[in-house]
Each structure stands twice: as structure tokens, then as C-alpha cells.
Amino acid sequence: MNTRSRYDVAIIGAGMSGLAAGIRLAHFGKKVCIFERHNAVGGLNSFYSIAGRKFDVGLHAMTNFVRPGVKGTPLGKLLRQLRIDRDEFALCEQKQSRIAFGPRGECSLRFTNDFAVFESEVVAAFPAQADGFRRLVTAVRTFDDVSLDAAPMSAREAVRRHVSDPLLEDMLFCPLMYYGSATERDMEFGQFAIMFKALFLEGFARPFEGVRVVLRVLLAKYRAAGGERRMKCGVKKISAHAGRASAILLDSGDEITADHVISSIGAPETDRLVATSASEPTTAPPTLSFVETISILDRQPAELGWGSDTIVFFNDSSRFDYVRPTEQVDPRSGVICIPNNFDYGAGRVLPEGIFRVTCLANHDRWATLPEADYQADKSRWFAEVQRSARRFLPALASDDALAAATLTTDMFTPRTIAKFTGHLGGAIYGATTKHRQGRTSLDNLYLCGTDQGFLGIVGAMLSGISMANYHILQKG
Amino acid sequence: MTKDECKQVVLDIIADIAPDEDLSNVKPEVRLRDQMQLDSMDFLDIVMELRKRHGIEVPEKDYQQLASLDSCAEYLTPKFDALTGKS
């Protein structure tokens, strides 16, 4: 039982970033405690069980995958900083992914963990854009994306300097936005470059058992380093005195003091904990949220003819609109994930088929529905989202083949996300404004995680590492 | 502590923080950064592991003294000796 009331560092939230920060600090002898309101670790990348069956949330694929021996990339930095052997994650590579645009996915670009495949697909589909695309890739490769104080720049403008075909432009933006953009329509170029590298120049992989493998490794490291955590133990308030966080008040009513406080719960969410009558929240609330449908199948997706694609990013319209929908869901574009289609090794297959589809959603249209309406709308949109996504996969033998193979389904909405993660507006990628240096209105209170601005689960862990290093460990 | 022992201390630390590097042929006179992929995060870790394992403090202004194994030995050996009471 962890009952001290004083720590060197208190961390709010046991997601990927909070755990990574905790490992660093505990490893170097700091007395650390992580406070988590939920009963499970992982935050936005977690898992849950229904009737003995485990469902992953968040993670479709771990981005930033590079093979052993490739150095100087985010995955390598992460493994070194957390003293993790890459075999512990046991990552299995994707087969192939696609970006499919047009009402039936007529224009399709394949990509794998070998960038040459994507480059040749782009050149074949857009021969007039070949030189421009290569110039863009060079600009991305040479961009210093780890700088904590680079001036922001529009990625749309930067890309248009090299790529003049709006279809190719949208096809490049679609996966990068879906896998990490908190802003509508455009991205900051630094974020674009990070995501371009993470998805196209590096790649996708997944542990056989999914995200829980990553969490298990992080927890074991944290525990071995002497870190403490308190679950079902949320933080209600951060007290401020003379510009510093002087104490944190837990849901239980207990008070904790710490020299440093790291919050992974989001910038506006953190503001709310500090809020006094004198301080206005400094960050706009997030606008983008998502729904996801999950179907568990009684057979491998390959038996339905869906054995090739790991991830498919789709859009049926003339332009790609990455904006908050006015309706509850925008099924025109989205992401299909078939976790069975990673290469787990000869004869090694997931025990059941899994078919997931993610689409943009409007939190406010879901938030206040009475329960009966909420359930009815969920069923209606479940069918609509799957119908939309199936247009971008090989046709099934019969119209009801998917339904016939389905054992069970689940679906999360913005309301689910807000409920289980505490993120305002059901946000996945946080607020639109990022705080690269992790600073807040209080001197010894820092942000890590989505609102610090490194993306994806590798980014989340690097965020925790960077903030622990920058604000605490480097200062001795 | 001899200078060779001191170099081994540094190599042991690098082996732990960068297990993907081949340390069998590190040239003591060549900058570590030029022989393997070590970034500023890794150098911070060398400094922090020296403190954690051996109680040696390296202030930020002296980080450049850790550039090569030879310079590490020059700089760190007196610090180790001071800790064990030798001059």
C-alpha cells in the first residue's frame, strides 16, 4: 500500500507518457508516484474485457517501426531511454496498408515498412508529381522535428510547394491526420514531418497480444525501478502558492506534496485542476473526436478475402475533410484496421478475426443523449460506418457474409472516450494548441502526453521521457 | 583506479544504455559520437549513470570532457580517486 504523502515527483495519469516519465525518474532515484483515476493503466491506449474477450482501444498499430540496426529513430531512442530490449515488445510487422480514395477506392496507394514500395506507388499513380514528391520527402527527412522551440508553419502550404495535385496532397494528409492531428484541415509542418516519418519512412508493427504487451513491459520497468502508483485515485485539484504547485488534492480527500508535478491528462484538463477565480483556462477545448466499431469474427479475415490489408485509410469524396462533423459521425472517410494482418510468423494467427473501423465524430452530438437514444444511435451508426468502410475492401462472397461471421461487436463513441479517459470533448489527440516545452502557469507543473505534442504511442512515451529529462533530470 | 579501469566503467555504462551498439572495437582516441550513434539524450544518460552508480558528478560545462574514452579517462580518473581517498 502506497501511503506516503510526500514525493519528489507526482505524475497524474498512468498512460504511456506518464509511465515513461515515471520509469526515467524512478530509475534515477527519484521518489515517484503515479496517480490514475481509472482502474486500468494505458489511458488512451488500453484494453478492456467483455465476457473474457480482450479488446484493444487506441492502438491500431505501433507506428515508428524500424528493423533492428536502424539507429537514430524515435523507436531506438525510446528503447534506450527506458532500458527496454526490443525483443520485449516482440513487434510483428504489418503486411501492407493502403490509402484508398474515390467512391469505390479507385485511387489506391499501397505502403509497407519498405518506403520504396510507397514511392513507386506514388510515382506510378501520379507520374507528373514524382519530382515534387521526392522533394517533399527530402524536406521531411531534413526537418529538425525534435526541436522544442521551432516556429510553427502550415503543412498544407509546405506540401503545396512540392505537390500540386490536390488528390495526392489529400492522400498524403489523410493517414497522418487520422493518426495524430488535433487540428482540423491543416497540420503544423513539424507534426506533419513527425507523422510522415512515423508512418511512411518508418512503419507499422504490433505485438501479437496487442497493446497490453507494451503496457506490461512499462509497468514491469516502473515497478523494478521503485516507482509507486495508486490506481482508482484521481487528482481533484492542484493547489498553487507563489506561482508553484504546492499540493495536490486526491479524490479520496488526501493531500500529497511533491517538488515537481507532471500532468499527462491534457492542457485544458490540467488548467481545470489548477483553476482559481483569477486564472482563466488558457487552452481552447479540443474539437475532434472519433467513433470506432469493432467486430469479432469466427474466422480469419483472410477467409473472407480480407487477408492482405493491415490498415486502410479511406475517403469517398472529392476532397478530404478532416473536420468535426456536423452530424454525429462522418462516415465518408475513416480508417480500417485488421489486426490479424500483421506477420506474426509461420502458423501463428490471432485466435479470432478482428475488424475495426474508425471515423470522425462530433462529441457534443453524443454527449447529452438520453440512454435509449444513445444506444439506438450507436446501432444505426455502427451499420453506417461498416457499410462505408466495406466499399474499400475486396467484395465479399455475399452481402451478409460479414454478419454471418460476426461473433460479437462493440463500439466506442466520443462519450466512451470522455468517460474512461477524462479527456474533454472525447479527444484522442488532445487540444489544438501544443506546448512543446510542457510549461504551464505554474513553475513546477509540467505537461507530458498528447498536449505536449509528440504523437502516436512512441511519441507519447518519448514525450514523458523528454519532459522528465528536460525539467527534472537535467537540472540534477 | 587506472585509466583503463575508468574506460571500462564508461564502456559498461554505454553497453547498458545503448545495447544495440557494437563496443568490441571502440577506439579510445576517437570521439564516441563519431564511432557510434550517441545523441545528447545518451550523453545525459552517461552522466546520470555515473552519478547513480559511482557518485561522480559531471557539471554541464564539463560534458565535452566525455567526448572520447581517452578524454573520459583523463577527466574521470581523478574524480574516482578523490572518492576513494587517493590523490
PDB file of C-alpha atoms in Angstrom, chain A residues 64 66 70-78 202 462, chain B residues 37:
ATOM      1  CA  ASN A  64       7.697   4.327 -35.990  1.00  0.00           C
ATOM      2  CA  VAL A  66      12.231   0.204 -37.791  1.00  0.00           C
ATOM      3  CA  VAL A  70      18.389   1.173 -37.817  1.00  0.00           C
ATOM      4  CA  LYS A  71      19.575   3.814 -35.395  1.00  0.00           C
ATOM      5  CA  GLY A  72      18.734   7.382 -34.520  1.00  0.00           C
ATOM      6  CA  THR A  73      14.962   6.953 -34.862  1.00  0.00           C
ATOM      7  CA  PRO A  74      12.290   7.525 -32.191  1.00  0.00           C
ATOM      8  CA  LEU A  75      11.821   3.805 -31.502  1.00  0.00           C
ATOM      9  CA  GLY A  76      15.540   3.339 -30.857  1.00  0.00           C
ATOM     10  CA  LYS A  77      15.680   6.391 -28.580  1.00  0.00           C
ATOM     11  CA  LEU A  78      12.690   5.142 -26.647  1.00  0.00           C
ATOM     12  CA  GLU A 202       9.360   4.025 -40.701  1.00  0.00           C
ATOM     13  CA  LEU A 462       9.078   9.999 -25.816  1.00  0.00           C
TER      14      LEU A 462
ATOM     15  CA  GLN B  37      25.124   6.650 -32.771  1.00  0.00           C
TER      16      GLN B  37
END
